[in-house]
Amino acid sequence: MSLSVSLTSLPPKPPLFLPLLLLLLLLPTTAEAATVTANATLPPSPSPTASPTPPTTKTPSPSIHSTLDPKQLRALQSLDIPTAKDPCSQPSPHNATICDSSSPFRHLVSLHLSNCSSDLSLSYTALKSLSTLQSLSFTNCPVTPIRFPLDLALSLRSFTCIHSLKHLTGVGLAHFVNLTDLTVSNVPVNTSGLYVVLGNMHKLRSVTISNANVTGYIPKHLLFNLTHIDFSGNGLKGRIPSSITLLENLESLNLSSNALTGGIPSNFGDLISLKNVSLGSNSLSGAIPDSISAIPDLAHVDLSSNQLNGTIPKFFAEMKNLRYLNLGNNEFHGVLPFNLTFMKRLAVFKVGGNSNLCYNHTILSSKLKLGIAPCDKHGLPLSPPPAKDDSSGDDSGSDSSDYDDESDDSSSKKEGHHGPNKVVLGVAIALSSIVFLIVFLILLKRCG
Ligand SMILES: *[C@@H]1O[C@H](CO)[C@@H](O)[C@H](O)[C@H]1NC(C)=O
Ligand SMILES: *[C@@H]1O[C@H](CO)[C@@H](O)[C@H](O)[C@H]1NC(C)=O
Ligand SMILES: *[C@@H]1O[C@H](CO)[C@@H](O)[C@H](O)[C@H]1NC(C)=O
Ligand SMILES: *[C@@H]1O[C@H](CO)[C@@H](O)[C@H](O)[C@H]1NC(C)=O
Ligand SMILES: *[C@@H]1O[C@H](CO)[C@@H](O)[C@H](O)[C@H]1NC(C)=O
Ligand SMILES: *[C@@H]1O[C@H](CO)[C@@H](O)[C@H](O)[C@H]1NC(C)=O
Ligand SMILES: *[C@@H]1O[C@H](CO)[C@@H](O)[C@H](O)[C@H]1NC(C)=O
Ligand SMILES: *[C@@H]1O[C@H](CO)[C@@H](O)[C@H](O)[C@H]1NC(C)=O
Ligand SMILES: *[C@@H]1O[C@H](CO)[C@@H](O)[C@H](O)[C@H]1NC(C)=O
Ligand SMILES: *[C@@H]1O[C@H](CO)[C@@H](O)[C@H](O)[C@H]1NC(C)=O
Ligand SMILES: *[C@@H]1O[C@H](CO)[C@@H](O)[C@H](O)[C@H]1NC(C)=O
Ligand SMILES: *[C@@H]1O[C@H](CO)[C@@H](O)[C@H](O)[C@H]1NC(C)=O
């Protein structure tokens, strides 16, 4: 702000017209920007160097060769991004801003907003001036969403919205047709189905729409070259379409915590690039398809908390990269086909919560606490399986016990009163009986 005062007091010479105009443009927002910039005394550096006949002798930081487009600079200030330092200088804090190298003005190609203040507001004008962005991300920015300008929607390659923007619409997201990466997580998306969002994104490689309150079916025509799919934590229903197995570049598939039914497609093993798969916490039934044995690089398999049945296939033991196997809380039966060597190789191994599954106690020790019973000689569980231990649950971590506190407290207090009272009463009765007996004996002796 000290700078703006000194500059406006300069004699208005013609060559100064451009920088002055620039500064005037900035003036309405500098005060606002100063409130979020810790060191407001730092001179705003961007303005002078871009001018053809710059008064460079007066600039405090001549090291900057090119600066941000003033319209975009204003847009950043309206988004509370500190601009005291040139946003195009690298590295910017948390890589919040990245610019191209065009001249005379540079343009933003990447903007990452995180932990925004709650009184921040997006303006259509600001967003429109940012239509050079290829990557835009919001993390923990609970600002009120607005319609995205079409220019911006078309220029974006990557869009991320995590716990931000309060809510999104499927129709709005569908305009982002040039995206290769879409991440929407912990934001409700109002849409009649995933196909509305994804139908026109032909370049998409990676998509996450998780914890977004999306219902409906998984689209049958996922006709893109996807490598990552995460639709976890929604209300998706129906079967996993067998057409999903056409995605031969797919490396990770996460459909956990939905309401999917039916079997795992029998040709699931066609997903030959798959490394991580989570189908946990759905209502899937039937057996694990044998075709899965053909997937060479599986590292993470979570099929927990479904109604899968049949025997557990031996082929998991042959998978060299497997590190995580959770088959807990299903309806598998028969003898667990694994030995200790295999289990020790894994970071996570869970089979608890399968009441008809058992382990061969000549091969495996009960100390492993697998959460299943040992087998008899016919391969049936010997005793009722041990009480479900905590570690056998699925890993979705979605359970909330927030509501238990109060009732627990009061009831445990009541119980607490009963317990000690009975003990005290018993001890008192015992003691008084002994005293009574002694007195009685003494009296008896004196009388006798
Ligand atoms: C503000 O200035 C102080 C001391 O000059 C420095 O340590 C601090 O990192 C600066 N903060 C910002 C946000 O630039
Ligand atoms: C910033 O981006 C560079 C290059 O993409 C990367 O190497 C670096 O780790 C990033 N820094 C932060 C703090 O994210
Ligand atoms: C945002 O806040 C979280 C938690 O308060 C912190 O871990 C993270 O580093 C912050 N991110 C940025 C870019 O400031
Ligand atoms: C994005 O998509 C639109 C419409 O499909 C297309 O016209 C445009 O050339 C694409 N690329 C960019 C950078 O906007
Ligand atoms: C989730 O979707 C249902 C309808 O499908 C709607 O009634 C509800 O309000 C949505 N929840 C949130 C948090 O948006
Ligand atoms: C969701 O979209 C429908 C149709 O566009 C609209 O009628 C409804 O009000 C929206 N619901 C929410 C919670 O935004
Ligand atoms: C799909 O992606 C792979 C690897 O990224 C690439 O080699 C291939 O050309 C892409 N195919 C299409 C049709 O885009
Ligand atoms: C497994 O479940 C399927 C579908 O629920 C059922 O048809 C089949 O009979 C079951 N198989 C066994 C061995 O329990
Ligand atoms: C895949 O699973 C491995 C092993 O559990 C894990 O370390 C890795 O982060 C996962 N990758 C993705 C993309 O989920
Ligand atoms: C454990 O099982 C694997 C795969 O079935 C086998 O190769 C290995 O020899 C077994 N190890 C022991 C100690 O039995
Ligand atoms: C348990 O393992 C032993 C030794 O490998 C084998 O002889 C026995 O048949 C197995 N029991 C069951 C029920 O599979
Ligand atoms: C799938 O998503 C859930 C919840 O979003 C997460 O906890 C889990 O780690 C993910 N699994 C994989 C394989 O990425």
PDB file of C-alpha atoms in Angstrom, residues 35-239:
ATOM      1  CA  THR A  35      -5.635  -8.850   5.147  1.00  0.00           C
ATOM      2  CA  VAL A  36      -4.579 -12.340   4.112  1.00  0.00           C
ATOM      3  CA  THR A  37      -0.937 -11.487   3.488  1.00  0.00           C
ATOM      4  CA  ALA A  38       1.040 -11.826   6.655  1.00  0.00           C
ATOM      5  CA  ASN A  39       3.649  -9.257   5.645  1.00  0.00           C
ATOM      6  CA  ALA A  40       1.642  -6.426   4.142  1.00  0.00           C
ATOM      7  CA  THR A  41       4.688  -4.168   4.175  1.00  0.00           C
ATOM      8  CA  LEU A  42       6.267  -6.241   1.401  1.00  0.00           C
ATOM      9  CA  PRO A  43       5.947  -4.249  -1.818  1.00  0.00           C
ATOM     10  CA  PRO A  44       3.666  -5.790  -4.410  1.00  0.00           C
ATOM     11  CA  SER A  45       6.219  -6.655  -7.053  1.00  0.00           C
ATOM     12  CA  PRO A  46       4.384  -7.606 -10.230  1.00  0.00           C
ATOM     13  CA  SER A  47       3.448  -4.357 -11.957  1.00  0.00           C
ATOM     14  CA  PRO A  48       6.280  -2.444 -13.610  1.00  0.00           C
ATOM     15  CA  THR A  49       8.490  -4.831 -15.591  1.00  0.00           C
ATOM     16  CA  ALA A  50       5.986  -5.635 -18.278  1.00  0.00           C
ATOM     17  CA  SER A  51       5.768  -2.102 -19.559  1.00  0.00           C
ATOM     18  CA  PRO A  52       7.840  -1.379 -22.697  1.00  0.00           C
ATOM     19  CA  THR A  53       9.553   1.708 -21.186  1.00  0.00           C
ATOM     20  CA  PRO A  54       9.473   0.802 -17.541  1.00  0.00           C
ATOM     21  CA  PRO A  55      10.740   3.042 -14.773  1.00  0.00           C
ATOM     22  CA  THR A  56      12.913   0.113 -13.700  1.00  0.00           C
ATOM     23  CA  THR A  57      15.170   2.271 -11.564  1.00  0.00           C
ATOM     24  CA  LYS A  58      12.327   2.696  -9.122  1.00  0.00           C
ATOM     25  CA  THR A  59      11.251  -0.932  -8.894  1.00  0.00           C
ATOM     26  CA  PRO A  60      12.347  -2.729  -5.761  1.00  0.00           C
ATOM     27  CA  SER A  61      12.508  -6.220  -7.345  1.00  0.00           C
ATOM     28  CA  PRO A  62      13.901  -6.133 -10.868  1.00  0.00           C
ATOM     29  CA  SER A  63      14.575  -9.882 -10.837  1.00  0.00           C
ATOM     30  CA  ILE A  64      11.110 -10.758 -12.120  1.00  0.00           C
ATOM     31  CA  HIS A  65      11.180 -11.163 -15.878  1.00  0.00           C
ATOM     32  CA  SER A  66       7.525 -11.657 -16.591  1.00  0.00           C
ATOM     33  CA  THR A  67       4.411 -11.212 -14.550  1.00  0.00           C
ATOM     34  CA  LEU A  68       0.916 -12.464 -14.352  1.00  0.00           C
ATOM     35  CA  ASP A  69      -1.849 -11.092 -16.523  1.00  0.00           C
ATOM     36  CA  PRO A  70      -3.388  -8.268 -14.416  1.00  0.00           C
ATOM     37  CA  LYS A  71      -6.896  -9.615 -14.883  1.00  0.00           C
ATOM     38  CA  GLN A  72      -5.791 -12.932 -13.467  1.00  0.00           C
ATOM     39  CA  LEU A  73      -3.914 -11.184 -10.671  1.00  0.00           C
ATOM     40  CA  ARG A  74      -7.143  -9.475  -9.665  1.00  0.00           C
ATOM     41  CA  ALA A  75      -8.964 -12.770  -9.835  1.00  0.00           C
ATOM     42  CA  LEU A  76      -6.411 -14.325  -7.496  1.00  0.00           C
ATOM     43  CA  GLN A  77      -6.809 -11.449  -5.055  1.00  0.00           C
ATOM     44  CA  SER A  78     -10.562 -11.931  -5.092  1.00  0.00           C
ATOM     45  CA  LEU A  79      -9.839 -15.552  -4.147  1.00  0.00           C
ATOM     46  CA  ASP A  80      -7.707 -14.474  -1.160  1.00  0.00           C
ATOM     47  CA  ILE A  81      -4.481 -15.747  -2.719  1.00  0.00           C
ATOM     48  CA  PRO A  82      -1.609 -13.655  -1.368  1.00  0.00           C
ATOM     49  CA  THR A  83      -0.091 -11.804  -4.312  1.00  0.00           C
ATOM     50  CA  ALA A  84       2.589  -9.803  -2.539  1.00  0.00           C
ATOM     51  CA  LYS A  85       5.023 -12.263  -4.045  1.00  0.00           C
ATOM     52  CA  ASP A  86       4.763 -12.860  -7.797  1.00  0.00           C
ATOM     53  CA  PRO A  87       2.345 -15.811  -8.075  1.00  0.00           C
ATOM     54  CA  CYS A  88       4.349 -16.954 -11.111  1.00  0.00           C
ATOM     55  CA  SER A  89       7.608 -17.304  -9.206  1.00  0.00           C
ATOM     56  CA  GLN A  90       8.362 -20.932  -8.440  1.00  0.00           C
ATOM     57  CA  PRO A  91       7.889 -22.759  -6.268  1.00  0.00           C
ATOM     58  CA  SER A  92       4.778 -21.067  -4.942  1.00  0.00           C
ATOM     59  CA  PRO A  93       3.671 -22.182  -1.468  1.00  0.00           C
ATOM     60  CA  HIS A  94       1.977 -25.601  -1.745  1.00  0.00           C
ATOM     61  CA  ASN A  95       2.224 -25.234  -5.548  1.00  0.00           C
ATOM     62  CA  ALA A  96      -0.933 -23.145  -5.306  1.00  0.00           C
ATOM     63  CA  THR A  97      -0.237 -21.304  -8.557  1.00  0.00           C
ATOM     64  CA  ILE A  98       1.672 -22.358 -11.664  1.00  0.00           C
ATOM     65  CA  CYS A  99       1.998 -20.115 -14.740  1.00  0.00           C
ATOM     66  CA  ASP A 100       2.885 -20.648 -18.377  1.00  0.00           C
ATOM     67  CA  SER A 101       5.776 -18.700 -19.923  1.00  0.00           C
ATOM     68  CA  SER A 102       3.899 -16.514 -22.395  1.00  0.00           C
ATOM     69  CA  SER A 103       4.727 -12.818 -22.753  1.00  0.00           C
ATOM     70  CA  PRO A 104       4.259  -9.973 -22.139  1.00  0.00           C
ATOM     71  CA  PHE A 105       1.956 -11.430 -19.498  1.00  0.00           C
ATOM     72  CA  ARG A 106       2.108 -14.933 -18.117  1.00  0.00           C
ATOM     73  CA  HIS A 107      -1.048 -16.912 -17.557  1.00  0.00           C
ATOM     74  CA  LEU A 108      -2.120 -19.362 -14.910  1.00  0.00           C
ATOM     75  CA  VAL A 109      -2.236 -23.013 -15.896  1.00  0.00           C
ATOM     76  CA  SER A 110      -2.747 -24.442 -12.443  1.00  0.00           C
ATOM     77  CA  LEU A 111      -4.554 -23.170  -9.385  1.00  0.00           C
ATOM     78  CA  HIS A 112      -4.913 -25.135  -6.152  1.00  0.00           C
ATOM     79  CA  LEU A 113      -7.017 -23.603  -3.419  1.00  0.00           C
ATOM     80  CA  SER A 114      -7.020 -25.162   0.014  1.00  0.00           C
ATOM     81  CA  ASN A 115      -8.256 -24.340   3.497  1.00  0.00           C
ATOM     82  CA  CYS A 116     -10.141 -21.291   2.239  1.00  0.00           C
ATOM     83  CA  SER A 117     -11.718 -18.889   4.668  1.00  0.00           C
ATOM     84  CA  SER A 118     -15.456 -19.350   4.929  1.00  0.00           C
ATOM     85  CA  ASP A 119     -16.262 -15.817   3.758  1.00  0.00           C
ATOM     86  CA  LEU A 120     -14.502 -16.329   0.449  1.00  0.00           C
ATOM     87  CA  SER A 121     -16.817 -16.032  -2.521  1.00  0.00           C
ATOM     88  CA  LEU A 122     -16.349 -17.103  -6.112  1.00  0.00           C
ATOM     89  CA  SER A 123     -17.321 -14.659  -8.821  1.00  0.00           C
ATOM     90  CA  TYR A 124     -18.211 -15.562 -12.391  1.00  0.00           C
ATOM     91  CA  THR A 125     -15.971 -12.744 -13.675  1.00  0.00           C
ATOM     92  CA  ALA A 126     -12.982 -13.984 -11.706  1.00  0.00           C
ATOM     93  CA  LEU A 127     -13.464 -17.554 -12.897  1.00  0.00           C
ATOM     94  CA  LYS A 128     -13.960 -16.416 -16.489  1.00  0.00           C
ATOM     95  CA  SER A 129     -10.664 -14.567 -16.426  1.00  0.00           C
ATOM     96  CA  LEU A 130      -9.027 -17.833 -15.315  1.00  0.00           C
ATOM     97  CA  SER A 131      -9.980 -19.677 -18.505  1.00  0.00           C
ATOM     98  CA  THR A 132      -6.352 -20.502 -19.217  1.00  0.00           C
ATOM     99  CA  LEU A 133      -6.317 -22.994 -16.356  1.00  0.00           C
ATOM    100  CA  GLN A 134      -5.692 -26.631 -17.142  1.00  0.00           C
ATOM    101  CA  SER A 135      -5.800 -27.738 -13.543  1.00  0.00           C
ATOM    102  CA  LEU A 136      -8.117 -26.435 -10.843  1.00  0.00           C
ATOM    103  CA  SER A 137      -8.487 -27.852  -7.387  1.00  0.00           C
ATOM    104  CA  PHE A 138     -10.397 -27.049  -4.246  1.00  0.00           C
ATOM    105  CA  THR A 139      -9.577 -28.773  -0.974  1.00  0.00           C
ATOM    106  CA  ASN A 140     -11.429 -27.845   2.192  1.00  0.00           C
ATOM    107  CA  CYS A 141     -12.959 -24.766   0.597  1.00  0.00           C
ATOM    108  CA  PRO A 142     -16.590 -24.676   1.703  1.00  0.00           C
ATOM    109  CA  VAL A 143     -17.435 -21.729  -0.548  1.00  0.00           C
ATOM    110  CA  THR A 144     -20.795 -21.309  -2.224  1.00  0.00           C
ATOM    111  CA  PRO A 145     -20.644 -22.854  -5.682  1.00  0.00           C
ATOM    112  CA  ILE A 146     -21.493 -20.905  -8.813  1.00  0.00           C
ATOM    113  CA  ARG A 147     -21.927 -21.825 -12.456  1.00  0.00           C
ATOM    114  CA  PHE A 148     -18.539 -22.373 -14.081  1.00  0.00           C
ATOM    115  CA  PRO A 149     -17.955 -20.299 -17.242  1.00  0.00           C
ATOM    116  CA  LEU A 150     -17.921 -22.537 -20.319  1.00  0.00           C
ATOM    117  CA  ASP A 151     -14.475 -21.276 -21.400  1.00  0.00           C
ATOM    118  CA  LEU A 152     -13.020 -22.466 -18.106  1.00  0.00           C
ATOM    119  CA  ALA A 153     -14.938 -25.749 -18.205  1.00  0.00           C
ATOM    120  CA  LEU A 154     -13.494 -26.513 -21.643  1.00  0.00           C
ATOM    121  CA  SER A 155      -9.924 -25.565 -20.832  1.00  0.00           C
ATOM    122  CA  LEU A 156      -9.637 -27.795 -17.774  1.00  0.00           C
ATOM    123  CA  ARG A 157      -7.741 -31.110 -17.966  1.00  0.00           C
ATOM    124  CA  SER A 158      -7.924 -31.767 -14.272  1.00  0.00           C
ATOM    125  CA  PHE A 159     -10.586 -30.815 -11.763  1.00  0.00           C
ATOM    126  CA  THR A 160     -10.497 -31.668  -8.080  1.00  0.00           C
ATOM    127  CA  CYS A 161     -13.073 -30.838  -5.459  1.00  0.00           C
ATOM    128  CA  ILE A 162     -12.559 -32.377  -2.045  1.00  0.00           C
ATOM    129  CA  HIS A 163     -14.793 -31.306   0.799  1.00  0.00           C
ATOM    130  CA  SER A 164     -15.410 -28.042  -1.008  1.00  0.00           C
ATOM    131  CA  LEU A 165     -18.042 -25.998  -2.871  1.00  0.00           C
ATOM    132  CA  LYS A 166     -20.888 -27.373  -0.676  1.00  0.00           C
ATOM    133  CA  HIS A 167     -22.553 -29.224  -3.568  1.00  0.00           C
ATOM    134  CA  LEU A 168     -22.160 -29.864  -7.292  1.00  0.00           C
ATOM    135  CA  THR A 169     -24.517 -30.905 -10.050  1.00  0.00           C
ATOM    136  CA  GLY A 170     -24.004 -33.664 -12.554  1.00  0.00           C
ATOM    137  CA  VAL A 171     -25.119 -31.395 -15.381  1.00  0.00           C
ATOM    138  CA  GLY A 172     -22.543 -28.781 -14.370  1.00  0.00           C
ATOM    139  CA  LEU A 173     -19.698 -31.308 -14.189  1.00  0.00           C
ATOM    140  CA  ALA A 174     -20.712 -32.726 -17.571  1.00  0.00           C
ATOM    141  CA  HIS A 175     -19.466 -29.520 -19.268  1.00  0.00           C
ATOM    142  CA  PHE A 176     -15.860 -30.391 -18.378  1.00  0.00           C
ATOM    143  CA  VAL A 177     -15.497 -32.483 -21.545  1.00  0.00           C
ATOM    144  CA  ASN A 178     -11.718 -32.203 -21.880  1.00  0.00           C
ATOM    145  CA  LEU A 179     -10.897 -33.655 -18.465  1.00  0.00           C
ATOM    146  CA  THR A 180      -8.433 -36.471 -18.104  1.00  0.00           C
ATOM    147  CA  ASP A 181      -8.676 -36.380 -14.312  1.00  0.00           C
ATOM    148  CA  LEU A 182     -11.795 -35.837 -12.261  1.00  0.00           C
ATOM    149  CA  THR A 183     -11.815 -36.014  -8.472  1.00  0.00           C
ATOM    150  CA  VAL A 184     -14.929 -35.206  -6.485  1.00  0.00           C
ATOM    151  CA  SER A 185     -14.913 -36.414  -2.929  1.00  0.00           C
ATOM    152  CA  ASN A 186     -16.982 -35.616   0.134  1.00  0.00           C
ATOM    153  CA  VAL A 187     -19.225 -33.256  -1.812  1.00  0.00           C
ATOM    154  CA  PRO A 188     -22.820 -34.162  -2.621  1.00  0.00           C
ATOM    155  CA  VAL A 189     -23.390 -34.320  -6.368  1.00  0.00           C
ATOM    156  CA  ASN A 190     -26.978 -33.855  -7.433  1.00  0.00           C
ATOM    157  CA  THR A 191     -27.412 -36.089 -10.459  1.00  0.00           C
ATOM    158  CA  SER A 192     -29.705 -38.794 -11.711  1.00  0.00           C
ATOM    159  CA  GLY A 193     -26.720 -41.026 -12.430  1.00  0.00           C
ATOM    160  CA  LEU A 194     -23.032 -41.297 -13.210  1.00  0.00           C
ATOM    161  CA  TYR A 195     -23.640 -41.404 -16.966  1.00  0.00           C
ATOM    162  CA  VAL A 196     -24.870 -37.787 -16.801  1.00  0.00           C
ATOM    163  CA  VAL A 197     -21.500 -36.719 -15.408  1.00  0.00           C
ATOM    164  CA  LEU A 198     -19.212 -38.986 -17.408  1.00  0.00           C
ATOM    165  CA  GLY A 199     -21.061 -39.528 -20.686  1.00  0.00           C
ATOM    166  CA  ASN A 200     -19.128 -36.926 -22.698  1.00  0.00           C
ATOM    167  CA  MET A 201     -15.720 -37.101 -21.027  1.00  0.00           C
ATOM    168  CA  HIS A 202     -14.047 -39.127 -23.732  1.00  0.00           C
ATOM    169  CA  LYS A 203     -10.508 -38.294 -22.626  1.00  0.00           C
ATOM    170  CA  LEU A 204     -10.952 -39.329 -19.018  1.00  0.00           C
ATOM    171  CA  ARG A 205      -8.204 -41.474 -17.502  1.00  0.00           C
ATOM    172  CA  SER A 206      -8.835 -41.205 -13.802  1.00  0.00           C
ATOM    173  CA  VAL A 207     -12.152 -40.654 -12.066  1.00  0.00           C
ATOM    174  CA  THR A 208     -13.019 -40.401  -8.395  1.00  0.00           C
ATOM    175  CA  ILE A 209     -16.568 -39.624  -7.367  1.00  0.00           C
ATOM    176  CA  SER A 210     -16.620 -40.797  -3.788  1.00  0.00           C
ATOM    177  CA  ASN A 211     -18.786 -40.008  -0.779  1.00  0.00           C
ATOM    178  CA  ALA A 212     -20.888 -37.917  -3.137  1.00  0.00           C
ATOM    179  CA  ASN A 213     -24.398 -39.254  -2.478  1.00  0.00           C
ATOM    180  CA  VAL A 214     -24.710 -40.527  -6.057  1.00  0.00           C
ATOM    181  CA  THR A 215     -27.354 -43.160  -6.705  1.00  0.00           C
ATOM    182  CA  GLY A 216     -28.375 -45.178  -9.746  1.00  0.00           C
ATOM    183  CA  TYR A 217     -26.411 -47.768 -11.691  1.00  0.00           C
ATOM    184  CA  ILE A 218     -22.832 -48.064 -12.861  1.00  0.00           C
ATOM    185  CA  PRO A 219     -22.942 -47.077 -16.553  1.00  0.00           C
ATOM    186  CA  LYS A 220     -22.662 -50.027 -18.942  1.00  0.00           C
ATOM    187  CA  HIS A 221     -20.750 -47.991 -21.496  1.00  0.00           C
ATOM    188  CA  LEU A 222     -17.602 -46.839 -19.802  1.00  0.00           C
ATOM    189  CA  LEU A 223     -16.073 -46.497 -23.253  1.00  0.00           C
ATOM    190  CA  PHE A 224     -12.944 -44.737 -22.219  1.00  0.00           C
ATOM    191  CA  ASN A 225      -9.362 -45.507 -21.519  1.00  0.00           C
ATOM    192  CA  LEU A 226      -9.669 -45.416 -17.757  1.00  0.00           C
ATOM    193  CA  THR A 227      -6.844 -46.339 -15.430  1.00  0.00           C
ATOM    194  CA  HIS A 228      -8.448 -45.406 -12.100  1.00  0.00           C
ATOM    195  CA  ILE A 229     -12.061 -45.642 -10.956  1.00  0.00           C
ATOM    196  CA  ASP A 230     -13.210 -44.791  -7.441  1.00  0.00           C
ATOM    197  CA  PHE A 231     -16.965 -44.618  -6.925  1.00  0.00           C
ATOM    198  CA  SER A 232     -16.769 -45.598  -3.249  1.00  0.00           C
ATOM    199  CA  GLY A 233     -19.171 -44.403  -0.591  1.00  0.00           C
ATOM    200  CA  ASN A 234     -22.221 -43.682  -2.726  1.00  0.00           C
ATOM    201  CA  GLY A 235     -25.614 -45.349  -3.113  1.00  0.00           C
ATOM    202  CA  LEU A 236     -24.897 -47.191  -6.358  1.00  0.00           C
ATOM    203  CA  LYS A 237     -27.125 -50.199  -6.883  1.00  0.00           C
ATOM    204  CA  GLY A 238     -27.601 -53.048  -9.346  1.00  0.00           C
ATOM    205  CA  ARG A 239     -24.928 -55.349 -10.699  1.00  0.00           C
TER     206      ARG A 239
END
